[in-house]
Amino acid sequence: MKSIKISVPAIFFIALCLLFLVFSFSIYLKPYSISTFQKNEFELAGKGRLVWQKYNCQACHQLYGLGGYLGPDLTNEFRKLNKNEDALRAFFKGGMKQMPQFNLSKEEEIQLIEFLKSTDATGNADPRKYKILSNGMTEQYEK
Ligand code: HEC
């Protein structure tokens, strides 16, 4: 009987095929999933956006540079307040100068804060902090 000779490249090829199958299979066994904790956060942030719309914060504030210009851009407000949720709450509750006082429910507060956290997490988005270069690219004025 003739013995089957397998060349070295063929062994590599077969090994890679096997690894590919094992890897693919392992992905199907444990699909990419977000943890329930993250999922809750996303849901809260989504509801927070509705609170934002309900109280028309956009009339005076901008997100990503768009909105009313009476108050400051709030995209990165969470970071600006050193990630202090209580400071945000104080602004909602107390108001100041032209910023009206909002009597948000506890739930709405939590959702709105989660929403502002999520906008902050998208990066630094105030276009006034960028200058447009002649080649169409942007450069940040300040951090
Ligand atoms: C009638 C216009 C108006 C509306 C509506 C409004 N704000 Fe304001 N807001 C202001 C103004 C003006 C300031 C700045 C006050 C100051 O600096 O004296 C401010 C300040 C803030 C600040 C503090 C910003 C900082 O760092 O100084 C936060 C946070 C804030 N607003 C959140 C909200 C949220 C959330 C809503 C919606 C629920 C909202 N605002 C609706 C006018 C408004």
mmCIF file with all atom_site columns, C-alpha atoms and ligand atoms in Angstrom:
data_model
loop_
_atom_site.group_PDB
_atom_site.id
_atom_site.type_symbol
_atom_site.label_atom_id
_atom_site.label_alt_id
_atom_site.label_comp_id
_atom_site.label_asym_id
_atom_site.label_entity_id
_atom_site.label_seq_id
_atom_site.pdbx_PDB_ins_code
_atom_site.Cartn_x
_atom_site.Cartn_y
_atom_site.Cartn_z
_atom_site.occupancy
_atom_site.B_iso_or_equiv
_atom_site.pdbx_formal_charge
_atom_site.auth_seq_id
_atom_site.auth_comp_id
_atom_site.auth_asym_id
_atom_site.auth_atom_id
_atom_site.pdbx_PDB_model_num
ATOM   1   C  CA  . MET A 1 1   ? 0.000   0.000  0.000  1.00 0.00 ? 1   MET A CA  1
ATOM   2   C  CA  . LYS A 1 2   ? 1.222   3.463  -0.872 1.00 0.00 ? 2   LYS A CA  1
ATOM   3   C  CA  . SER A 1 3   ? 1.653   5.675  2.156  1.00 0.00 ? 3   SER A CA  1
ATOM   4   C  CA  . ILE A 1 4   ? 0.141   9.147  1.844  1.00 0.00 ? 4   ILE A CA  1
ATOM   5   C  CA  . LYS A 1 5   ? 2.770   11.854 2.058  1.00 0.00 ? 5   LYS A CA  1
ATOM   6   C  CA  . ILE A 1 6   ? 1.608   15.238 3.208  1.00 0.00 ? 6   ILE A CA  1
ATOM   7   C  CA  . SER A 1 7   ? 3.853   18.139 2.386  1.00 0.00 ? 7   SER A CA  1
ATOM   8   C  CA  . VAL A 1 8   ? 4.753   20.751 4.995  1.00 0.00 ? 8   VAL A CA  1
ATOM   9   C  CA  . PRO A 1 9   ? 2.737   23.556 3.347  1.00 0.00 ? 9   PRO A CA  1
ATOM   10  C  CA  . ALA A 1 10  ? -0.260  21.256 3.285  1.00 0.00 ? 10  ALA A CA  1
ATOM   11  C  CA  . ILE A 1 11  ? 0.089   20.641 7.025  1.00 0.00 ? 11  ILE A CA  1
ATOM   12  C  CA  . PHE A 1 12  ? 0.159   24.381 7.598  1.00 0.00 ? 12  PHE A CA  1
ATOM   13  C  CA  . PHE A 1 13  ? -2.872  24.813 5.391  1.00 0.00 ? 13  PHE A CA  1
ATOM   14  C  CA  . ILE A 1 14  ? -4.837  22.126 7.187  1.00 0.00 ? 14  ILE A CA  1
ATOM   15  C  CA  . ALA A 1 15  ? -3.795  23.476 10.579 1.00 0.00 ? 15  ALA A CA  1
ATOM   16  C  CA  . LEU A 1 16  ? -4.930  26.982 9.612  1.00 0.00 ? 16  LEU A CA  1
ATOM   17  C  CA  . CYS A 1 17  ? -8.227  25.617 8.326  1.00 0.00 ? 17  CYS A CA  1
ATOM   18  C  CA  . LEU A 1 18  ? -8.759  23.817 11.600 1.00 0.00 ? 18  LEU A CA  1
ATOM   19  C  CA  . LEU A 1 19  ? -7.929  26.936 13.610 1.00 0.00 ? 19  LEU A CA  1
ATOM   20  C  CA  . PHE A 1 20  ? -10.294 28.937 11.442 1.00 0.00 ? 20  PHE A CA  1
ATOM   21  C  CA  . LEU A 1 21  ? -13.096 26.445 12.088 1.00 0.00 ? 21  LEU A CA  1
ATOM   22  C  CA  . VAL A 1 22  ? -12.440 26.363 15.825 1.00 0.00 ? 22  VAL A CA  1
ATOM   23  C  CA  . PHE A 1 23  ? -12.351 30.172 15.977 1.00 0.00 ? 23  PHE A CA  1
ATOM   24  C  CA  . SER A 1 24  ? -15.513 30.582 13.903 1.00 0.00 ? 24  SER A CA  1
ATOM   25  C  CA  . PHE A 1 25  ? -17.301 28.018 15.977 1.00 0.00 ? 25  PHE A CA  1
ATOM   26  C  CA  . SER A 1 26  ? -16.241 29.660 19.232 1.00 0.00 ? 26  SER A CA  1
ATOM   27  C  CA  . ILE A 1 27  ? -17.669 32.973 17.998 1.00 0.00 ? 27  ILE A CA  1
ATOM   28  C  CA  . TYR A 1 28  ? -21.023 31.356 17.313 1.00 0.00 ? 28  TYR A CA  1
ATOM   29  C  CA  . LEU A 1 29  ? -20.992 29.724 20.702 1.00 0.00 ? 29  LEU A CA  1
ATOM   30  C  CA  . LYS A 1 30  ? -20.362 33.027 22.452 1.00 0.00 ? 30  LYS A CA  1
ATOM   31  C  CA  . PRO A 1 31  ? -21.631 35.806 20.191 1.00 0.00 ? 31  PRO A CA  1
ATOM   32  C  CA  . TYR A 1 32  ? -20.465 39.369 20.678 1.00 0.00 ? 32  TYR A CA  1
ATOM   33  C  CA  . SER A 1 33  ? -22.717 40.659 23.365 1.00 0.00 ? 33  SER A CA  1
ATOM   34  C  CA  . ILE A 1 34  ? -22.926 43.702 25.541 1.00 0.00 ? 34  ILE A CA  1
ATOM   35  C  CA  . SER A 1 35  ? -23.276 43.124 29.234 1.00 0.00 ? 35  SER A CA  1
ATOM   36  C  CA  . THR A 1 36  ? -26.651 43.780 30.813 1.00 0.00 ? 36  THR A CA  1
ATOM   37  C  CA  . PHE A 1 37  ? -25.033 46.588 32.768 1.00 0.00 ? 37  PHE A CA  1
ATOM   38  C  CA  . GLN A 1 38  ? -24.061 48.361 29.540 1.00 0.00 ? 38  GLN A CA  1
ATOM   39  C  CA  . LYS A 1 39  ? -27.469 47.658 28.083 1.00 0.00 ? 39  LYS A CA  1
ATOM   40  C  CA  . ASN A 1 40  ? -29.167 49.372 31.006 1.00 0.00 ? 40  ASN A CA  1
ATOM   41  C  CA  . GLU A 1 41  ? -26.932 52.378 30.542 1.00 0.00 ? 41  GLU A CA  1
ATOM   42  C  CA  . PHE A 1 42  ? -27.791 52.607 26.843 1.00 0.00 ? 42  PHE A CA  1
ATOM   43  C  CA  . GLU A 1 43  ? -31.475 52.399 27.627 1.00 0.00 ? 43  GLU A CA  1
ATOM   44  C  CA  . LEU A 1 44  ? -31.215 55.107 30.273 1.00 0.00 ? 44  LEU A CA  1
ATOM   45  C  CA  . ALA A 1 45  ? -29.298 57.368 27.908 1.00 0.00 ? 45  ALA A CA  1
ATOM   46  C  CA  . GLY A 1 46  ? -31.964 56.825 25.258 1.00 0.00 ? 46  GLY A CA  1
ATOM   47  C  CA  . LYS A 1 47  ? -34.680 57.839 27.677 1.00 0.00 ? 47  LYS A CA  1
ATOM   48  C  CA  . GLY A 1 48  ? -32.521 60.772 28.753 1.00 0.00 ? 48  GLY A CA  1
ATOM   49  C  CA  . ARG A 1 49  ? -32.566 62.044 25.187 1.00 0.00 ? 49  ARG A CA  1
ATOM   50  C  CA  . LEU A 1 50  ? -36.361 62.113 25.382 1.00 0.00 ? 50  LEU A CA  1
ATOM   51  C  CA  . VAL A 1 51  ? -36.164 64.102 28.630 1.00 0.00 ? 51  VAL A CA  1
ATOM   52  C  CA  . TRP A 1 52  ? -33.782 66.492 26.866 1.00 0.00 ? 52  TRP A CA  1
ATOM   53  C  CA  . GLN A 1 53  ? -36.402 66.921 24.122 1.00 0.00 ? 53  GLN A CA  1
ATOM   54  C  CA  . LYS A 1 54  ? -39.348 67.123 26.503 1.00 0.00 ? 54  LYS A CA  1
ATOM   55  C  CA  . TYR A 1 55  ? -37.871 70.119 28.344 1.00 0.00 ? 55  TYR A CA  1
ATOM   56  C  CA  . ASN A 1 56  ? -36.435 71.615 25.177 1.00 0.00 ? 56  ASN A CA  1
ATOM   57  C  CA  . CYS A 1 57  ? -32.925 72.053 26.552 1.00 0.00 ? 57  CYS A CA  1
ATOM   58  C  CA  . GLN A 1 58  ? -31.872 72.391 22.905 1.00 0.00 ? 58  GLN A CA  1
ATOM   59  C  CA  . ALA A 1 59  ? -33.575 75.789 22.728 1.00 0.00 ? 59  ALA A CA  1
ATOM   60  C  CA  . CYS A 1 60  ? -30.765 77.309 24.791 1.00 0.00 ? 60  CYS A CA  1
ATOM   61  C  CA  . HIS A 1 61  ? -28.000 74.687 24.720 1.00 0.00 ? 61  HIS A CA  1
ATOM   62  C  CA  . GLN A 1 62  ? -26.025 73.052 21.954 1.00 0.00 ? 62  GLN A CA  1
ATOM   63  C  CA  . LEU A 1 63  ? -24.995 69.476 21.458 1.00 0.00 ? 63  LEU A CA  1
ATOM   64  C  CA  . TYR A 1 64  ? -22.071 69.071 19.074 1.00 0.00 ? 64  TYR A CA  1
ATOM   65  C  CA  . GLY A 1 65  ? -22.278 72.810 18.457 1.00 0.00 ? 65  GLY A CA  1
ATOM   66  C  CA  . LEU A 1 66  ? -25.886 72.756 17.277 1.00 0.00 ? 66  LEU A CA  1
ATOM   67  C  CA  . GLY A 1 67  ? -28.760 74.327 19.170 1.00 0.00 ? 67  GLY A CA  1
ATOM   68  C  CA  . GLY A 1 68  ? -29.611 77.576 20.900 1.00 0.00 ? 68  GLY A CA  1
ATOM   69  C  CA  . TYR A 1 69  ? -26.848 79.896 21.999 1.00 0.00 ? 69  TYR A CA  1
ATOM   70  C  CA  . LEU A 1 70  ? -28.191 81.345 25.235 1.00 0.00 ? 70  LEU A CA  1
ATOM   71  C  CA  . GLY A 1 71  ? -26.454 78.704 27.344 1.00 0.00 ? 71  GLY A CA  1
ATOM   72  C  CA  . PRO A 1 72  ? -23.209 76.791 26.827 1.00 0.00 ? 72  PRO A CA  1
ATOM   73  C  CA  . ASP A 1 73  ? -22.632 73.652 24.757 1.00 0.00 ? 73  ASP A CA  1
ATOM   74  C  CA  . LEU A 1 74  ? -23.392 70.654 26.946 1.00 0.00 ? 74  LEU A CA  1
ATOM   75  C  CA  . THR A 1 75  ? -21.817 67.858 24.879 1.00 0.00 ? 75  THR A CA  1
ATOM   76  C  CA  . ASN A 1 76  ? -18.875 67.641 27.260 1.00 0.00 ? 76  ASN A CA  1
ATOM   77  C  CA  . GLU A 1 77  ? -20.554 69.171 30.288 1.00 0.00 ? 77  GLU A CA  1
ATOM   78  C  CA  . PHE A 1 78  ? -20.133 65.969 32.304 1.00 0.00 ? 78  PHE A CA  1
ATOM   79  C  CA  . ARG A 1 79  ? -16.358 66.128 31.877 1.00 0.00 ? 79  ARG A CA  1
ATOM   80  C  CA  . LYS A 1 80  ? -16.345 69.888 32.434 1.00 0.00 ? 80  LYS A CA  1
ATOM   81  C  CA  . LEU A 1 81  ? -17.940 69.342 35.843 1.00 0.00 ? 81  LEU A CA  1
ATOM   82  C  CA  . ASN A 1 82  ? -15.266 66.759 36.702 1.00 0.00 ? 82  ASN A CA  1
ATOM   83  C  CA  . LYS A 1 83  ? -17.790 63.945 36.252 1.00 0.00 ? 83  LYS A CA  1
ATOM   84  C  CA  . ASN A 1 84  ? -19.723 65.222 39.231 1.00 0.00 ? 84  ASN A CA  1
ATOM   85  C  CA  . GLU A 1 85  ? -23.328 64.081 38.906 1.00 0.00 ? 85  GLU A CA  1
ATOM   86  C  CA  . ASP A 1 86  ? -24.425 66.165 41.883 1.00 0.00 ? 86  ASP A CA  1
ATOM   87  C  CA  . ALA A 1 87  ? -23.187 69.320 40.172 1.00 0.00 ? 87  ALA A CA  1
ATOM   88  C  CA  . LEU A 1 88  ? -25.393 68.489 37.185 1.00 0.00 ? 88  LEU A CA  1
ATOM   89  C  CA  . ARG A 1 89  ? -28.340 67.859 39.497 1.00 0.00 ? 89  ARG A CA  1
ATOM   90  C  CA  . ALA A 1 90  ? -27.749 71.215 41.140 1.00 0.00 ? 90  ALA A CA  1
ATOM   91  C  CA  . PHE A 1 91  ? -28.003 72.956 37.751 1.00 0.00 ? 91  PHE A CA  1
ATOM   92  C  CA  . PHE A 1 92  ? -31.245 71.153 36.873 1.00 0.00 ? 92  PHE A CA  1
ATOM   93  C  CA  . LYS A 1 93  ? -32.793 71.860 40.252 1.00 0.00 ? 93  LYS A CA  1
ATOM   94  C  CA  . GLY A 1 94  ? -31.555 75.326 41.027 1.00 0.00 ? 94  GLY A CA  1
ATOM   95  C  CA  . GLY A 1 95  ? -31.216 76.998 37.667 1.00 0.00 ? 95  GLY A CA  1
ATOM   96  C  CA  . MET A 1 96  ? -29.273 80.247 37.520 1.00 0.00 ? 96  MET A CA  1
ATOM   97  C  CA  . LYS A 1 97  ? -29.523 83.556 35.712 1.00 0.00 ? 97  LYS A CA  1
ATOM   98  C  CA  . GLN A 1 98  ? -31.406 82.764 32.480 1.00 0.00 ? 98  GLN A CA  1
ATOM   99  C  CA  . MET A 1 99  ? -31.240 79.029 33.094 1.00 0.00 ? 99  MET A CA  1
ATOM   100 C  CA  . PRO A 1 100 ? -34.721 78.070 34.264 1.00 0.00 ? 100 PRO A CA  1
ATOM   101 C  CA  . GLN A 1 101 ? -35.298 75.839 37.230 1.00 0.00 ? 101 GLN A CA  1
ATOM   102 C  CA  . PHE A 1 102 ? -36.528 72.405 36.237 1.00 0.00 ? 102 PHE A CA  1
ATOM   103 C  CA  . ASN A 1 103 ? -38.465 70.244 38.614 1.00 0.00 ? 103 ASN A CA  1
ATOM   104 C  CA  . LEU A 1 104 ? -37.380 66.933 37.146 1.00 0.00 ? 104 LEU A CA  1
ATOM   105 C  CA  . SER A 1 105 ? -38.449 63.685 38.720 1.00 0.00 ? 105 SER A CA  1
ATOM   106 C  CA  . LYS A 1 106 ? -35.700 61.504 40.201 1.00 0.00 ? 106 LYS A CA  1
ATOM   107 C  CA  . GLU A 1 107 ? -36.046 59.195 37.219 1.00 0.00 ? 107 GLU A CA  1
ATOM   108 C  CA  . GLU A 1 108 ? -35.759 61.991 34.697 1.00 0.00 ? 108 GLU A CA  1
ATOM   109 C  CA  . GLU A 1 109 ? -32.665 63.289 36.473 1.00 0.00 ? 109 GLU A CA  1
ATOM   110 C  CA  . ILE A 1 110 ? -30.958 59.906 36.298 1.00 0.00 ? 110 ILE A CA  1
ATOM   111 C  CA  . GLN A 1 111 ? -31.871 59.511 32.625 1.00 0.00 ? 111 GLN A CA  1
ATOM   112 C  CA  . LEU A 1 112 ? -30.748 63.009 31.686 1.00 0.00 ? 112 LEU A CA  1
ATOM   113 C  CA  . ILE A 1 113 ? -27.435 62.549 33.479 1.00 0.00 ? 113 ILE A CA  1
ATOM   114 C  CA  . GLU A 1 114 ? -26.899 59.257 31.666 1.00 0.00 ? 114 GLU A CA  1
ATOM   115 C  CA  . PHE A 1 115 ? -27.657 61.033 28.391 1.00 0.00 ? 115 PHE A CA  1
ATOM   116 C  CA  . LEU A 1 116 ? -25.090 63.757 29.086 1.00 0.00 ? 116 LEU A CA  1
ATOM   117 C  CA  . LYS A 1 117 ? -22.594 61.060 30.065 1.00 0.00 ? 117 LYS A CA  1
ATOM   118 C  CA  . SER A 1 118 ? -23.161 59.350 26.743 1.00 0.00 ? 118 SER A CA  1
ATOM   119 C  CA  . THR A 1 119 ? -22.647 62.541 24.721 1.00 0.00 ? 119 THR A CA  1
ATOM   120 C  CA  . ASP A 1 120 ? -19.446 63.189 26.641 1.00 0.00 ? 120 ASP A CA  1
ATOM   121 C  CA  . ALA A 1 121 ? -18.251 59.664 25.939 1.00 0.00 ? 121 ALA A CA  1
ATOM   122 C  CA  . THR A 1 122 ? -18.409 60.358 22.188 1.00 0.00 ? 122 THR A CA  1
ATOM   123 C  CA  . GLY A 1 123 ? -15.417 62.664 22.465 1.00 0.00 ? 123 GLY A CA  1
ATOM   124 C  CA  . ASN A 1 124 ? -14.783 66.371 22.300 1.00 0.00 ? 124 ASN A CA  1
ATOM   125 C  CA  . ALA A 1 125 ? -17.427 67.690 20.008 1.00 0.00 ? 125 ALA A CA  1
ATOM   126 C  CA  . ASP A 1 126 ? -17.570 71.460 20.237 1.00 0.00 ? 126 ASP A CA  1
ATOM   127 C  CA  . PRO A 1 127 ? -16.716 72.610 16.709 1.00 0.00 ? 127 PRO A CA  1
ATOM   128 C  CA  . ARG A 1 128 ? -15.694 76.024 18.007 1.00 0.00 ? 128 ARG A CA  1
ATOM   129 C  CA  . LYS A 1 129 ? -12.661 74.310 19.508 1.00 0.00 ? 129 LYS A CA  1
ATOM   130 C  CA  . TYR A 1 130 ? -11.472 73.296 16.041 1.00 0.00 ? 130 TYR A CA  1
ATOM   131 C  CA  . LYS A 1 131 ? -10.049 75.389 13.285 1.00 0.00 ? 131 LYS A CA  1
ATOM   132 C  CA  . ILE A 1 132 ? -10.472 74.295 9.696  1.00 0.00 ? 132 ILE A CA  1
ATOM   133 C  CA  . LEU A 1 133 ? -7.198  74.035 7.829  1.00 0.00 ? 133 LEU A CA  1
ATOM   134 C  CA  . SER A 1 134 ? -6.753  74.974 4.181  1.00 0.00 ? 134 SER A CA  1
ATOM   135 C  CA  . ASN A 1 135 ? -6.700  71.300 3.197  1.00 0.00 ? 135 ASN A CA  1
ATOM   136 C  CA  . GLY A 1 136 ? -10.117 70.744 4.763  1.00 0.00 ? 136 GLY A CA  1
ATOM   137 C  CA  . MET A 1 137 ? -8.822  68.898 7.816  1.00 0.00 ? 137 MET A CA  1
ATOM   138 C  CA  . THR A 1 138 ? -9.493  70.140 11.335 1.00 0.00 ? 138 THR A CA  1
ATOM   139 C  CA  . GLU A 1 139 ? -7.140  70.899 14.163 1.00 0.00 ? 139 GLU A CA  1
ATOM   140 C  CA  . GLN A 1 140 ? -8.033  71.350 17.817 1.00 0.00 ? 140 GLN A CA  1
ATOM   141 C  CA  . TYR A 1 141 ? -7.370  74.790 19.315 1.00 0.00 ? 141 TYR A CA  1
ATOM   142 C  CA  . GLU A 1 142 ? -7.255  73.540 22.876 1.00 0.00 ? 142 GLU A CA  1
ATOM   143 C  CA  . LYS A 1 143 ? -7.859  70.363 24.800 1.00 0.00 ? 143 LYS A CA  1
HETATM 144 C  C1  . HEC B 2 .   ? -34.202 79.355 28.616 1.00 0.00 ? 1   HEC B C1  1
HETATM 145 C  C2  . HEC B 2 .   ? -32.943 78.820 28.232 1.00 0.00 ? 1   HEC B C2  1
HETATM 146 C  C3  . HEC B 2 .   ? -32.457 77.542 28.860 1.00 0.00 ? 1   HEC B C3  1
HETATM 147 C  C4  . HEC B 2 .   ? -33.048 76.311 28.854 1.00 0.00 ? 1   HEC B C4  1
HETATM 148 C  C5  . HEC B 2 .   ? -34.404 75.922 28.258 1.00 0.00 ? 1   HEC B C5  1
HETATM 149 C  C6  . HEC B 2 .   ? -32.146 75.415 29.517 1.00 0.00 ? 1   HEC B C6  1
HETATM 150 N  N1  . HEC B 2 .   ? -31.029 76.084 29.915 1.00 0.00 ? 1   HEC B N1  1
HETATM 151 FE FE1 . HEC B 2 .   ? -29.408 75.302 30.857 1.00 0.00 ? 1   HEC B FE1 1
HETATM 152 N  N2  . HEC B 2 .   ? -28.554 77.120 30.938 1.00 0.00 ? 1   HEC B N2  1
HETATM 153 C  C7  . HEC B 2 .   ? -29.063 78.281 30.366 1.00 0.00 ? 1   HEC B C7  1
HETATM 154 C  C8  . HEC B 2 .   ? -28.112 79.348 30.540 1.00 0.00 ? 1   HEC B C8  1
HETATM 155 C  C9  . HEC B 2 .   ? -28.280 80.778 30.044 1.00 0.00 ? 1   HEC B C9  1
HETATM 156 C  C10 . HEC B 2 .   ? -27.023 78.802 31.275 1.00 0.00 ? 1   HEC B C10 1
HETATM 157 C  C11 . HEC B 2 .   ? -25.774 79.541 31.753 1.00 0.00 ? 1   HEC B C11 1
HETATM 158 C  C12 . HEC B 2 .   ? -26.080 80.215 33.059 1.00 0.00 ? 1   HEC B C12 1
HETATM 159 C  C13 . HEC B 2 .   ? -24.880 80.978 33.551 1.00 0.00 ? 1   HEC B C13 1
HETATM 160 O  O1  . HEC B 2 .   ? -23.756 80.600 33.250 1.00 0.00 ? 1   HEC B O1  1
HETATM 161 O  O2  . HEC B 2 .   ? -25.118 81.951 34.233 1.00 0.00 ? 1   HEC B O2  1
HETATM 162 C  C14 . HEC B 2 .   ? -27.326 77.416 31.514 1.00 0.00 ? 1   HEC B C14 1
HETATM 163 C  C15 . HEC B 2 .   ? -26.523 76.544 32.170 1.00 0.00 ? 1   HEC B C15 1
HETATM 164 C  C16 . HEC B 2 .   ? -26.710 75.176 32.248 1.00 0.00 ? 1   HEC B C16 1
HETATM 165 C  C17 . HEC B 2 .   ? -25.794 74.248 32.849 1.00 0.00 ? 1   HEC B C17 1
HETATM 166 C  C18 . HEC B 2 .   ? -24.483 74.600 33.484 1.00 0.00 ? 1   HEC B C18 1
HETATM 167 C  C19 . HEC B 2 .   ? -23.453 74.866 32.440 1.00 0.00 ? 1   HEC B C19 1
HETATM 168 C  C20 . HEC B 2 .   ? -22.173 75.397 32.992 1.00 0.00 ? 1   HEC B C20 1
HETATM 169 O  O3  . HEC B 2 .   ? -21.215 74.627 33.068 1.00 0.00 ? 1   HEC B O3  1
HETATM 170 O  O4  . HEC B 2 .   ? -22.136 76.562 33.363 1.00 0.00 ? 1   HEC B O4  1
HETATM 171 C  C21 . HEC B 2 .   ? -26.342 73.009 32.710 1.00 0.00 ? 1   HEC B C21 1
HETATM 172 C  C22 . HEC B 2 .   ? -25.749 71.681 33.157 1.00 0.00 ? 1   HEC B C22 1
HETATM 173 C  C23 . HEC B 2 .   ? -27.608 73.163 32.034 1.00 0.00 ? 1   HEC B C23 1
HETATM 174 N  N3  . HEC B 2 .   ? -27.797 74.485 31.771 1.00 0.00 ? 1   HEC B N3  1
HETATM 175 C  C24 . HEC B 2 .   ? -28.443 72.107 31.711 1.00 0.00 ? 1   HEC B C24 1
HETATM 176 C  C25 . HEC B 2 .   ? -29.681 72.286 31.131 1.00 0.00 ? 1   HEC B C25 1
HETATM 177 C  C26 . HEC B 2 .   ? -30.583 71.212 30.839 1.00 0.00 ? 1   HEC B C26 1
HETATM 178 C  C27 . HEC B 2 .   ? -30.308 69.735 31.123 1.00 0.00 ? 1   HEC B C27 1
HETATM 179 C  C28 . HEC B 2 .   ? -31.698 71.751 30.311 1.00 0.00 ? 1   HEC B C28 1
HETATM 180 C  C29 . HEC B 2 .   ? -32.968 71.037 29.935 1.00 0.00 ? 1   HEC B C29 1
HETATM 181 C  C30 . HEC B 2 .   ? -33.613 70.270 30.966 1.00 0.00 ? 1   HEC B C30 1
HETATM 182 C  C31 . HEC B 2 .   ? -31.480 73.177 30.227 1.00 0.00 ? 1   HEC B C31 1
HETATM 183 N  N4  . HEC B 2 .   ? -30.251 73.455 30.720 1.00 0.00 ? 1   HEC B N4  1
HETATM 184 C  C32 . HEC B 2 .   ? -32.386 74.075 29.695 1.00 0.00 ? 1   HEC B C32 1
HETATM 185 C  C33 . HEC B 2 .   ? -30.252 78.400 29.698 1.00 0.00 ? 1   HEC B C33 1
HETATM 186 C  C34 . HEC B 2 .   ? -31.175 77.388 29.510 1.00 0.00 ? 1   HEC B C34 1
#
